Amino acid sequence: PPNQHHPPPLKKNSFSNRQSKPSIMSAMIQFLTRAALIILSLVALLQTSAIRRRPPSLRQQQSSATTTNVSGSTMAVDCIKLTEKYFEVWNTHDVSWIQALHAATSTLTDWDGSHGPTNIEVASSIEGVWKAVPEVHIEIVNISTMEDKPNTCVANIKMIVDATTTMKVCDVIDYDESGRVVALNAHKTD
């Protein structure tokens, strides 16, 4: 009918623009949140990877501080830094990190028995300690090397079980040429 009032026609895309602005903002927030999570995951991955790979400064230090054994092969002798890193990782209670520090074939022997022959079993036995005693951590008293075994360290440590219980332990740790633990023999000293 000619006298009937009609609303003005909508401008092209005016309705969809009003609807899409919140959608775009929501999508951008989701995208940025996902990007932040990806970045955090990559940082965590790089930190894990950094433990698995020695930094260039440590590689240089090891290559300049080598000795030749009886068979004539060159061996790295900087197991003191490796041992410090080992206990630093041990105190994080992270199973994957501790497993990465052990060679694929490795053993751990302590006063409760022997664990191995793979890094999976070794890491699992250490995880059992962490689960049984969540507060447990280690403080290094001193670390020394063995002249006749340059890839072996002797670490005297304090295993702090809880606020009232501390054990003195002597760990003899053998490393392979890549810097991974192949054997750890722990002895109570008190």
PDB file of N, CA, C and O in Angstrom, residues 8-87:
ATOM      1  N   PRO A   8      13.883   2.119   6.435  1.00  0.00           N
ATOM      2  CA  PRO A   8      14.870   2.347   5.375  1.00  0.00           C
ATOM      3  C   PRO A   8      15.642   1.063   5.113  1.00  0.00           C
ATOM      4  O   PRO A   8      15.837   0.248   6.015  1.00  0.00           O
ATOM      5  N   PRO A   9      16.061   0.885   3.901  1.00  0.00           N
ATOM      6  CA  PRO A   9      16.804  -0.344   3.598  1.00  0.00           C
ATOM      7  C   PRO A   9      18.141  -0.356   4.339  1.00  0.00           C
ATOM      8  O   PRO A   9      18.758   0.685   4.558  1.00  0.00           O
ATOM      9  N   LEU A  10      18.525  -1.528   4.759  1.00  0.00           N
ATOM     10  CA  LEU A  10      19.808  -1.677   5.452  1.00  0.00           C
ATOM     11  C   LEU A  10      20.933  -1.457   4.467  1.00  0.00           C
ATOM     12  O   LEU A  10      20.861  -1.872   3.316  1.00  0.00           O
ATOM     13  N   LYS A  11      21.960  -0.794   4.968  1.00  0.00           N
ATOM     14  CA  LYS A  11      23.130  -0.653   4.138  1.00  0.00           C
ATOM     15  C   LYS A  11      23.784  -2.016   4.013  1.00  0.00           C
ATOM     16  O   LYS A  11      23.743  -2.834   4.933  1.00  0.00           O
ATOM     17  N   LYS A  12      24.359  -2.219   2.909  1.00  0.00           N
ATOM     18  CA  LYS A  12      24.996  -3.503   2.650  1.00  0.00           C
ATOM     19  C   LYS A  12      26.053  -3.766   3.720  1.00  0.00           C
ATOM     20  O   LYS A  12      26.874  -2.905   4.014  1.00  0.00           O
ATOM     21  N   ASN A  13      26.002  -4.947   4.317  1.00  0.00           N
ATOM     22  CA  ASN A  13      26.951  -5.431   5.325  1.00  0.00           C
ATOM     23  C   ASN A  13      26.874  -4.724   6.664  1.00  0.00           C
ATOM     24  O   ASN A  13      27.681  -4.980   7.528  1.00  0.00           O
ATOM     25  N   SER A  14      25.923  -3.787   6.872  1.00  0.00           N
ATOM     26  CA  SER A  14      25.896  -3.087   8.157  1.00  0.00           C
ATOM     27  C   SER A  14      25.531  -4.044   9.293  1.00  0.00           C
ATOM     28  O   SER A  14      26.088  -3.973  10.371  1.00  0.00           O
ATOM     29  N   PHE A  15      24.604  -4.936   9.095  1.00  0.00           N
ATOM     30  CA  PHE A  15      24.211  -5.899  10.128  1.00  0.00           C
ATOM     31  C   PHE A  15      25.329  -6.900  10.376  1.00  0.00           C
ATOM     32  O   PHE A  15      25.688  -7.174  11.510  1.00  0.00           O
ATOM     33  N   SER A  16      25.895  -7.401   9.314  1.00  0.00           N
ATOM     34  CA  SER A  16      26.942  -8.406   9.488  1.00  0.00           C
ATOM     35  C   SER A  16      28.188  -7.781  10.105  1.00  0.00           C
ATOM     36  O   SER A  16      28.906  -8.440  10.844  1.00  0.00           O
ATOM     37  N   ASN A  17      28.465  -6.503   9.851  1.00  0.00           N
ATOM     38  CA  ASN A  17      29.614  -5.853  10.473  1.00  0.00           C
ATOM     39  C   ASN A  17      29.439  -5.758  11.979  1.00  0.00           C
ATOM     40  O   ASN A  17      30.366  -5.988  12.727  1.00  0.00           O
ATOM     41  N   ARG A  18      28.196  -5.407  12.421  1.00  0.00           N
ATOM     42  CA  ARG A  18      27.949  -5.333  13.856  1.00  0.00           C
ATOM     43  C   ARG A  18      28.102  -6.697  14.499  1.00  0.00           C
ATOM     44  O   ARG A  18      28.598  -6.822  15.584  1.00  0.00           O
ATOM     45  N   GLN A  19      27.679  -7.726  13.834  1.00  0.00           N
ATOM     46  CA  GLN A  19      27.781  -9.072  14.375  1.00  0.00           C
ATOM     47  C   GLN A  19      29.221  -9.586  14.344  1.00  0.00           C
ATOM     48  O   GLN A  19      29.635 -10.307  15.210  1.00  0.00           O
ATOM     49  N   SER A  20      29.977  -9.220  13.327  1.00  0.00           N
ATOM     50  CA  SER A  20      31.296  -9.805  13.163  1.00  0.00           C
ATOM     51  C   SER A  20      32.346  -9.167  14.068  1.00  0.00           C
ATOM     52  O   SER A  20      33.334  -9.790  14.382  1.00  0.00           O
ATOM     53  N   LYS A  21      32.160  -7.914  14.509  1.00  0.00           N
ATOM     54  CA  LYS A  21      33.164  -7.292  15.370  1.00  0.00           C
ATOM     55  C   LYS A  21      33.367  -8.098  16.658  1.00  0.00           C
ATOM     56  O   LYS A  21      34.496  -8.417  17.003  1.00  0.00           O
ATOM     57  N   PRO A  22      32.310  -8.449  17.386  1.00  0.00           N
ATOM     58  CA  PRO A  22      32.545  -9.286  18.569  1.00  0.00           C
ATOM     59  C   PRO A  22      33.125 -10.649  18.187  1.00  0.00           C
ATOM     60  O   PRO A  22      33.976 -11.187  18.881  1.00  0.00           O
ATOM     61  N   SER A  23      32.689 -11.191  17.074  1.00  0.00           N
ATOM     62  CA  SER A  23      33.203 -12.487  16.649  1.00  0.00           C
ATOM     63  C   SER A  23      34.676 -12.393  16.314  1.00  0.00           C
ATOM     64  O   SER A  23      35.472 -13.268  16.649  1.00  0.00           O
ATOM     65  N   ILE A  24      35.065 -11.303  15.656  1.00  0.00           N
ATOM     66  CA  ILE A  24      36.471 -11.101  15.319  1.00  0.00           C
ATOM     67  C   ILE A  24      37.282 -10.940  16.596  1.00  0.00           C
ATOM     68  O   ILE A  24      38.348 -11.525  16.745  1.00  0.00           O
ATOM     69  N   MET A  25      36.791 -10.153  17.532  1.00  0.00           N
ATOM     70  CA  MET A  25      37.498  -9.949  18.804  1.00  0.00           C
ATOM     71  C   MET A  25      37.630 -11.269  19.557  1.00  0.00           C
ATOM     72  O   MET A  25      38.690 -11.588  20.077  1.00  0.00           O
ATOM     73  N   SER A  26      36.562 -12.018  19.581  1.00  0.00           N
ATOM     74  CA  SER A  26      36.595 -13.318  20.255  1.00  0.00           C
ATOM     75  C   SER A  26      37.596 -14.251  19.586  1.00  0.00           C
ATOM     76  O   SER A  26      38.379 -14.922  20.255  1.00  0.00           O
ATOM     77  N   ALA A  27      37.584 -14.243  18.266  1.00  0.00           N
ATOM     78  CA  ALA A  27      38.528 -15.094  17.527  1.00  0.00           C
ATOM     79  C   ALA A  27      39.960 -14.648  17.769  1.00  0.00           C
ATOM     80  O   ALA A  27      40.859 -15.478  17.922  1.00  0.00           O
ATOM     81  N   MET A  28      40.179 -13.318  17.829  1.00  0.00           N
ATOM     82  CA  MET A  28      41.534 -12.818  18.081  1.00  0.00           C
ATOM     83  C   MET A  28      42.000 -13.205  19.484  1.00  0.00           C
ATOM     84  O   MET A  28      43.155 -13.605  19.679  1.00  0.00           O
ATOM     85  N   ILE A  29      41.125 -13.107  20.450  1.00  0.00           N
ATOM     86  CA  ILE A  29      41.480 -13.490  21.825  1.00  0.00           C
ATOM     87  C   ILE A  29      41.806 -14.977  21.882  1.00  0.00           C
ATOM     88  O   ILE A  29      42.797 -15.375  22.487  1.00  0.00           O
ATOM     89  N   GLN A  30      40.994 -15.793  21.225  1.00  0.00           N
ATOM     90  CA  GLN A  30      41.268 -17.224  21.185  1.00  0.00           C
ATOM     91  C   GLN A  30      42.607 -17.502  20.502  1.00  0.00           C
ATOM     92  O   GLN A  30      43.401 -18.313  20.966  1.00  0.00           O
ATOM     93  N   PHE A  31      42.852 -16.807  19.388  1.00  0.00           N
ATOM     94  CA  PHE A  31      44.108 -16.997  18.659  1.00  0.00           C
ATOM     95  C   PHE A  31      45.301 -16.607  19.526  1.00  0.00           C
ATOM     96  O   PHE A  31      46.289 -17.339  19.624  1.00  0.00           O
ATOM     97  N   LEU A  32      45.223 -15.457  20.185  1.00  0.00           N
ATOM     98  CA  LEU A  32      46.334 -15.003  21.032  1.00  0.00           C
ATOM     99  C   LEU A  32      46.537 -15.929  22.233  1.00  0.00           C
ATOM    100  O   LEU A  32      47.673 -16.191  22.637  1.00  0.00           O
ATOM    101  N   THR A  33      45.450 -16.429  22.786  1.00  0.00           N
ATOM    102  CA  THR A  33      45.562 -17.374  23.899  1.00  0.00           C
ATOM    103  C   THR A  33      46.251 -18.651  23.445  1.00  0.00           C
ATOM    104  O   THR A  33      47.163 -19.145  24.108  1.00  0.00           O
ATOM    105  N   ARG A  34      45.835 -19.155  22.289  1.00  0.00           N
ATOM    106  CA  ARG A  34      46.471 -20.362  21.757  1.00  0.00           C
ATOM    107  C   ARG A  34      47.940 -20.112  21.426  1.00  0.00           C
ATOM    108  O   ARG A  34      48.800 -20.944  21.689  1.00  0.00           O
ATOM    109  N   ALA A  35      48.235 -18.956  20.863  1.00  0.00           N
ATOM    110  CA  ALA A  35      49.623 -18.617  20.530  1.00  0.00           C
ATOM    111  C   ALA A  35      50.469 -18.554  21.799  1.00  0.00           C
ATOM    112  O   ALA A  35      51.600 -19.055  21.831  1.00  0.00           O
ATOM    113  N   ALA A  36      49.926 -17.957  22.845  1.00  0.00           N
ATOM    114  CA  ALA A  36      50.659 -17.881  24.115  1.00  0.00           C
ATOM    115  C   ALA A  36      50.910 -19.280  24.671  1.00  0.00           C
ATOM    116  O   ALA A  36      52.005 -19.577  25.165  1.00  0.00           O
ATOM    117  N   LEU A  37      49.917 -20.159  24.595  1.00  0.00           N
ATOM    118  CA  LEU A  37      50.092 -21.534  25.079  1.00  0.00           C
ATOM    119  C   LEU A  37      51.143 -22.275  24.250  1.00  0.00           C
ATOM    120  O   LEU A  37      51.951 -23.030  24.791  1.00  0.00           O
ATOM    121  N   ILE A  38      51.126 -22.044  22.952  1.00  0.00           N
ATOM    122  CA  ILE A  38      52.126 -22.680  22.086  1.00  0.00           C
ATOM    123  C   ILE A  38      53.517 -22.182  22.446  1.00  0.00           C
ATOM    124  O   ILE A  38      54.466 -22.956  22.558  1.00  0.00           O
ATOM    125  N   ILE A  39      53.640 -20.882  22.660  1.00  0.00           N
ATOM    126  CA  ILE A  39      54.942 -20.312  23.022  1.00  0.00           C
ATOM    127  C   ILE A  39      55.413 -20.881  24.354  1.00  0.00           C
ATOM    128  O   ILE A  39      56.577 -21.261  24.503  1.00  0.00           O
ATOM    129  N   LEU A  40      54.515 -20.960  25.341  1.00  0.00           N
ATOM    130  CA  LEU A  40      54.891 -21.537  26.634  1.00  0.00           C
ATOM    131  C   LEU A  40      55.296 -22.996  26.489  1.00  0.00           C
ATOM    132  O   LEU A  40      56.256 -23.451  27.121  1.00  0.00           O
ATOM    133  N   SER A  41      54.591 -23.736  25.641  1.00  0.00           N
ATOM    134  CA  SER A  41      54.950 -25.137  25.400  1.00  0.00           C
ATOM    135  C   SER A  41      56.316 -25.238  24.749  1.00  0.00           C
ATOM    136  O   SER A  41      57.121 -26.102  25.101  1.00  0.00           O
ATOM    137  N   LEU A  42      56.595 -24.354  23.796  1.00  0.00           N
ATOM    138  CA  LEU A  42      57.901 -24.361  23.139  1.00  0.00           C
ATOM    139  C   LEU A  42      59.011 -24.007  24.116  1.00  0.00           C
ATOM    140  O   LEU A  42      60.087 -24.610  24.096  1.00  0.00           O
ATOM    141  N   VAL A  43      58.757 -23.052  25.001  1.00  0.00           N
ATOM    142  CA  VAL A  43      59.759 -22.699  26.011  1.00  0.00           C
ATOM    143  C   VAL A  43      60.030 -23.896  26.906  1.00  0.00           C
ATOM    144  O   VAL A  43      61.190 -24.230  27.192  1.00  0.00           O
ATOM    145  N   ALA A  44      58.984 -24.576  27.356  1.00  0.00           N
ATOM    146  CA  ALA A  44      59.163 -25.768  28.192  1.00  0.00           C
ATOM    147  C   ALA A  44      59.921 -26.845  27.437  1.00  0.00           C
ATOM    148  O   ALA A  44      60.806 -27.501  27.999  1.00  0.00           O
ATOM    149  N   LEU A  45      59.606 -27.018  26.159  1.00  0.00           N
ATOM    150  CA  LEU A  45      60.304 -28.009  25.343  1.00  0.00           C
ATOM    151  C   LEU A  45      61.778 -27.652  25.198  1.00  0.00           C
ATOM    152  O   LEU A  45      62.654 -28.503  25.311  1.00  0.00           O
ATOM    153  N   LEU A  46      62.067 -26.381  24.973  1.00  0.00           N
ATOM    154  CA  LEU A  46      63.452 -25.940  24.850  1.00  0.00           C
ATOM    155  C   LEU A  46      64.205 -26.130  26.156  1.00  0.00           C
ATOM    156  O   LEU A  46      65.371 -26.502  26.163  1.00  0.00           O
ATOM    157  N   GLN A  47      63.539 -25.880  27.294  1.00  0.00           N
ATOM    158  CA  GLN A  47      64.196 -26.095  28.580  1.00  0.00           C
ATOM    159  C   GLN A  47      64.507 -27.566  28.773  1.00  0.00           C
ATOM    160  O   GLN A  47      65.581 -27.929  29.234  1.00  0.00           O
ATOM    161  N   THR A  48      63.572 -28.440  28.426  1.00  0.00           N
ATOM    162  CA  THR A  48      63.810 -29.880  28.517  1.00  0.00           C
ATOM    163  C   THR A  48      64.937 -30.281  27.586  1.00  0.00           C
ATOM    164  O   THR A  48      65.832 -31.022  27.950  1.00  0.00           O
ATOM    165  N   SER A  49      64.914 -29.731  26.380  1.00  0.00           N
ATOM    166  CA  SER A  49      65.947 -30.038  25.400  1.00  0.00           C
ATOM    167  C   SER A  49      67.305 -29.550  25.868  1.00  0.00           C
ATOM    168  O   SER A  49      68.319 -30.180  25.632  1.00  0.00           O
ATOM    169  N   ALA A  50      67.333 -28.408  26.562  1.00  0.00           N
ATOM    170  CA  ALA A  50      68.611 -27.863  27.035  1.00  0.00           C
ATOM    171  C   ALA A  50      69.250 -28.798  28.046  1.00  0.00           C
ATOM    172  O   ALA A  50      70.469 -28.896  28.121  1.00  0.00           O
ATOM    173  N   ILE A  51      68.449 -29.495  28.805  1.00  0.00           N
ATOM    174  CA  ILE A  51      69.023 -30.439  29.758  1.00  0.00           C
ATOM    175  C   ILE A  51      69.562 -31.645  29.026  1.00  0.00           C
ATOM    176  O   ILE A  51      70.587 -32.199  29.385  1.00  0.00           O
ATOM    177  N   ARG A  52      68.871 -32.046  27.964  1.00  0.00           N
ATOM    178  CA  ARG A  52      69.321 -33.212  27.219  1.00  0.00           C
ATOM    179  C   ARG A  52      70.588 -32.927  26.414  1.00  0.00           C
ATOM    180  O   ARG A  52      71.371 -33.809  26.147  1.00  0.00           O
ATOM    181  N   ARG A  53      70.733 -31.688  25.981  1.00  0.00           N
ATOM    182  CA  ARG A  53      71.931 -31.310  25.213  1.00  0.00           C
ATOM    183  C   ARG A  53      72.751 -30.392  26.080  1.00  0.00           C
ATOM    184  O   ARG A  53      72.233 -29.487  26.712  1.00  0.00           O
ATOM    185  N   ARG A  54      74.024 -30.587  26.073  1.00  0.00           N
ATOM    186  CA  ARG A  54      74.897 -29.689  26.800  1.00  0.00           C
ATOM    187  C   ARG A  54      75.021 -28.388  26.021  1.00  0.00           C
ATOM    188  O   ARG A  54      75.106 -28.400  24.804  1.00  0.00           O
ATOM    189  N   PRO A  55      75.049 -27.262  26.731  1.00  0.00           N
ATOM    190  CA  PRO A  55      75.216 -25.994  26.033  1.00  0.00           C
ATOM    191  C   PRO A  55      76.594 -25.908  25.404  1.00  0.00           C
ATOM    192  O   PRO A  55      77.522 -26.591  25.817  1.00  0.00           O
ATOM    193  N   PRO A  56      76.770 -25.029  24.386  1.00  0.00           N
ATOM    194  CA  PRO A  56      78.058 -24.917  23.712  1.00  0.00           C
ATOM    195  C   PRO A  56      79.210 -24.658  24.668  1.00  0.00           C
ATOM    196  O   PRO A  56      80.287 -25.204  24.506  1.00  0.00           O
ATOM    197  N   SER A  57      78.997 -23.847  25.703  1.00  0.00           N
ATOM    198  CA  SER A  57      80.088 -23.554  26.629  1.00  0.00           C
ATOM    199  C   SER A  57      80.552 -24.817  27.333  1.00  0.00           C
ATOM    200  O   SER A  57      81.740 -25.022  27.534  1.00  0.00           O
ATOM    201  N   LEU A  58      79.629 -25.692  27.701  1.00  0.00           N
ATOM    202  CA  LEU A  58      80.011 -26.938  28.357  1.00  0.00           C
ATOM    203  C   LEU A  58      80.670 -27.881  27.364  1.00  0.00           C
ATOM    204  O   LEU A  58      81.645 -28.539  27.693  1.00  0.00           O
ATOM    205  N   ARG A  59      80.182 -27.913  26.106  1.00  0.00           N
ATOM    206  CA  ARG A  59      80.820 -28.757  25.093  1.00  0.00           C
ATOM    207  C   ARG A  59      82.254 -28.304  24.864  1.00  0.00           C
ATOM    208  O   ARG A  59      83.166 -29.106  24.775  1.00  0.00           O
ATOM    209  N   GLN A  60      82.460 -26.981  24.785  1.00  0.00           N
ATOM    210  CA  GLN A  60      83.819 -26.467  24.584  1.00  0.00           C
ATOM    211  C   GLN A  60      84.694 -26.812  25.776  1.00  0.00           C
ATOM    212  O   GLN A  60      85.834 -27.215  25.624  1.00  0.00           O
ATOM    213  N   GLN A  61      84.152 -26.646  26.964  1.00  0.00           N
ATOM    214  CA  GLN A  61      84.914 -26.929  28.166  1.00  0.00           C
ATOM    215  C   GLN A  61      85.299 -28.398  28.198  1.00  0.00           C
ATOM    216  O   GLN A  61      86.419 -28.742  28.519  1.00  0.00           O
ATOM    217  N   GLN A  62      84.375 -29.278  27.828  1.00  0.00           N
ATOM    218  CA  GLN A  62      84.682 -30.694  27.843  1.00  0.00           C
ATOM    219  C   GLN A  62      85.684 -31.056  26.763  1.00  0.00           C
ATOM    220  O   GLN A  62      86.554 -31.863  26.990  1.00  0.00           O
ATOM    221  N   SER A  63      85.552 -30.449  25.585  1.00  0.00           N
ATOM    222  CA  SER A  63      86.481 -30.815  24.530  1.00  0.00           C
ATOM    223  C   SER A  63      87.881 -30.318  24.854  1.00  0.00           C
ATOM    224  O   SER A  63      88.863 -30.922  24.451  1.00  0.00           O
ATOM    225  N   SER A  64      87.995 -29.230  25.605  1.00  0.00           N
ATOM    226  CA  SER A  64      89.326 -28.752  25.952  1.00  0.00           C
ATOM    227  C   SER A  64      89.860 -29.452  27.191  1.00  0.00           C
ATOM    228  O   SER A  64      91.047 -29.391  27.462  1.00  0.00           O
ATOM    229  N   ALA A  65      89.001 -30.087  27.956  1.00  0.00           N
ATOM    230  CA  ALA A  65      89.432 -30.776  29.170  1.00  0.00           C
ATOM    231  C   ALA A  65      89.230 -32.267  28.995  1.00  0.00           C
ATOM    232  O   ALA A  65      88.358 -32.872  29.591  1.00  0.00           O
ATOM    233  N   THR A  66      90.014 -32.862  28.136  1.00  0.00           N
ATOM    234  CA  THR A  66      89.891 -34.286  27.891  1.00  0.00           C
ATOM    235  C   THR A  66      91.187 -34.983  28.236  1.00  0.00           C
ATOM    236  O   THR A  66      92.223 -34.358  28.397  1.00  0.00           O
ATOM    237  N   THR A  67      91.092 -36.284  28.360  1.00  0.00           N
ATOM    238  CA  THR A  67      92.267 -37.091  28.645  1.00  0.00           C
ATOM    239  C   THR A  67      92.214 -38.316  27.760  1.00  0.00           C
ATOM    240  O   THR A  67      91.192 -38.622  27.178  1.00  0.00           O
ATOM    241  N   THR A  68      93.299 -39.004  27.668  1.00  0.00           N
ATOM    242  CA  THR A  68      93.344 -40.215  26.867  1.00  0.00           C
ATOM    243  C   THR A  68      93.502 -41.397  27.805  1.00  0.00           C
ATOM    244  O   THR A  68      94.377 -41.400  28.672  1.00  0.00           O
ATOM    245  N   ASN A  69      92.623 -42.388  27.651  1.00  0.00           N
ATOM    246  CA  ASN A  69      92.732 -43.548  28.522  1.00  0.00           C
ATOM    247  C   ASN A  69      93.704 -44.564  27.922  1.00  0.00           C
ATOM    248  O   ASN A  69      94.309 -44.323  26.877  1.00  0.00           O
ATOM    249  N   VAL A  70      93.860 -45.711  28.572  1.00  0.00           N
ATOM    250  CA  VAL A  70      94.830 -46.723  28.166  1.00  0.00           C
ATOM    251  C   VAL A  70      94.608 -47.189  26.731  1.00  0.00           C
ATOM    252  O   VAL A  70      95.547 -47.422  25.983  1.00  0.00           O
ATOM    253  N   SER A  71      93.332 -47.281  26.325  1.00  0.00           N
ATOM    254  CA  SER A  71      93.046 -47.763  24.968  1.00  0.00           C
ATOM    255  C   SER A  71      93.297 -46.692  23.915  1.00  0.00           C
ATOM    256  O   SER A  71      93.209 -46.955  22.726  1.00  0.00           O
ATOM    257  N   GLY A  72      93.591 -45.460  24.345  1.00  0.00           N
ATOM    258  CA  GLY A  72      93.888 -44.395  23.399  1.00  0.00           C
ATOM    259  C   GLY A  72      92.688 -43.565  22.999  1.00  0.00           C
ATOM    260  O   GLY A  72      92.820 -42.614  22.254  1.00  0.00           O
ATOM    261  N   SER A  73      91.492 -43.885  23.507  1.00  0.00           N
ATOM    262  CA  SER A  73      90.324 -43.080  23.137  1.00  0.00           C
ATOM    263  C   SER A  73      90.234 -41.860  24.050  1.00  0.00           C
ATOM    264  O   SER A  73      90.678 -41.885  25.185  1.00  0.00           O
ATOM    265  N   THR A  74      89.659 -40.781  23.516  1.00  0.00           N
ATOM    266  CA  THR A  74      89.536 -39.541  24.271  1.00  0.00           C
ATOM    267  C   THR A  74      88.239 -39.568  25.057  1.00  0.00           C
ATOM    268  O   THR A  74      87.205 -39.961  24.552  1.00  0.00           O
ATOM    269  N   MET A  75      88.317 -39.143  26.312  1.00  0.00           N
ATOM    270  CA  MET A  75      87.145 -39.149  27.171  1.00  0.00           C
ATOM    271  C   MET A  75      86.987 -37.788  27.834  1.00  0.00           C
ATOM    272  O   MET A  75      87.978 -37.159  28.203  1.00  0.00           O
ATOM    273  N   ALA A  76      85.746 -37.323  27.993  1.00  0.00           N
ATOM    274  CA  ALA A  76      85.479 -36.063  28.672  1.00  0.00           C
ATOM    275  C   ALA A  76      85.645 -36.262  30.171  1.00  0.00           C
ATOM    276  O   ALA A  76      85.318 -37.314  30.696  1.00  0.00           O
ATOM    277  N   VAL A  77      86.166 -35.249  30.846  1.00  0.00           N
ATOM    278  CA  VAL A  77      86.406 -35.383  32.276  1.00  0.00           C
ATOM    279  C   VAL A  77      85.596 -34.406  33.125  1.00  0.00           C
ATOM    280  O   VAL A  77      85.797 -34.333  34.317  1.00  0.00           O
ATOM    281  N   ASP A  78      84.686 -33.651  32.520  1.00  0.00           N
ATOM    282  CA  ASP A  78      83.943 -32.673  33.295  1.00  0.00           C
ATOM    283  C   ASP A  78      82.668 -33.276  33.883  1.00  0.00           C
ATOM    284  O   ASP A  78      81.581 -32.752  33.705  1.00  0.00           O
ATOM    285  N   CYS A  79      82.837 -34.371  34.588  1.00  0.00           N
ATOM    286  CA  CYS A  79      81.655 -35.003  35.171  1.00  0.00           C
ATOM    287  C   CYS A  79      81.187 -34.265  36.425  1.00  0.00           C
ATOM    288  O   CYS A  79      80.083 -34.513  36.894  1.00  0.00           O
ATOM    289  N   ILE A  80      81.972 -33.345  36.945  1.00  0.00           N
ATOM    290  CA  ILE A  80      81.525 -32.568  38.108  1.00  0.00           C
ATOM    291  C   ILE A  80      80.310 -31.718  37.720  1.00  0.00           C
ATOM    292  O   ILE A  80      79.301 -31.726  38.414  1.00  0.00           O
ATOM    293  N   LYS A  81      80.387 -31.009  36.596  1.00  0.00           N
ATOM    294  CA  LYS A  81      79.244 -30.195  36.147  1.00  0.00           C
ATOM    295  C   LYS A  81      78.043 -31.077  35.820  1.00  0.00           C
ATOM    296  O   LYS A  81      76.907 -30.710  36.099  1.00  0.00           O
ATOM    297  N   LEU A  82      78.311 -32.227  35.220  1.00  0.00           N
ATOM    298  CA  LEU A  82      77.215 -33.154  34.912  1.00  0.00           C
ATOM    299  C   LEU A  82      76.539 -33.627  36.196  1.00  0.00           C
ATOM    300  O   LEU A  82      75.312 -33.750  36.258  1.00  0.00           O
ATOM    301  N   THR A  83      77.317 -33.874  37.222  1.00  0.00           N
ATOM    302  CA  THR A  83      76.770 -34.339  38.501  1.00  0.00           C
ATOM    303  C   THR A  83      75.971 -33.222  39.174  1.00  0.00           C
ATOM    304  O   THR A  83      74.886 -33.472  39.725  1.00  0.00           O
ATOM    305  N   GLU A  84      76.471 -31.996  39.123  1.00  0.00           N
ATOM    306  CA  GLU A  84      75.705 -30.868  39.666  1.00  0.00           C
ATOM    307  C   GLU A  84      74.366 -30.744  38.951  1.00  0.00           C
ATOM    308  O   GLU A  84      73.329 -30.549  39.584  1.00  0.00           O
ATOM    309  N   LYS A  85      74.375 -30.862  37.617  1.00  0.00           N
ATOM    310  CA  LYS A  85      73.139 -30.781  36.837  1.00  0.00           C
ATOM    311  C   LYS A  85      72.202 -31.939  37.183  1.00  0.00           C
ATOM    312  O   LYS A  85      70.994 -31.772  37.297  1.00  0.00           O
ATOM    313  N   TYR A  86      72.783 -33.130  37.384  1.00  0.00           N
ATOM    314  CA  TYR A  86      71.984 -34.310  37.714  1.00  0.00           C
ATOM    315  C   TYR A  86      71.160 -34.055  38.985  1.00  0.00           C
ATOM    316  O   TYR A  86      69.956 -34.288  39.013  1.00  0.00           O
ATOM    317  N   PHE A  87      71.817 -33.554  40.030  1.00  0.00           N
ATOM    318  CA  PHE A  87      71.086 -33.329  41.283  1.00  0.00           C
ATOM    319  C   PHE A  87      70.134 -32.134  41.187  1.00  0.00           C
ATOM    320  O   PHE A  87      69.087 -32.133  41.844  1.00  0.00           O
TER     321      PHE A  87
END
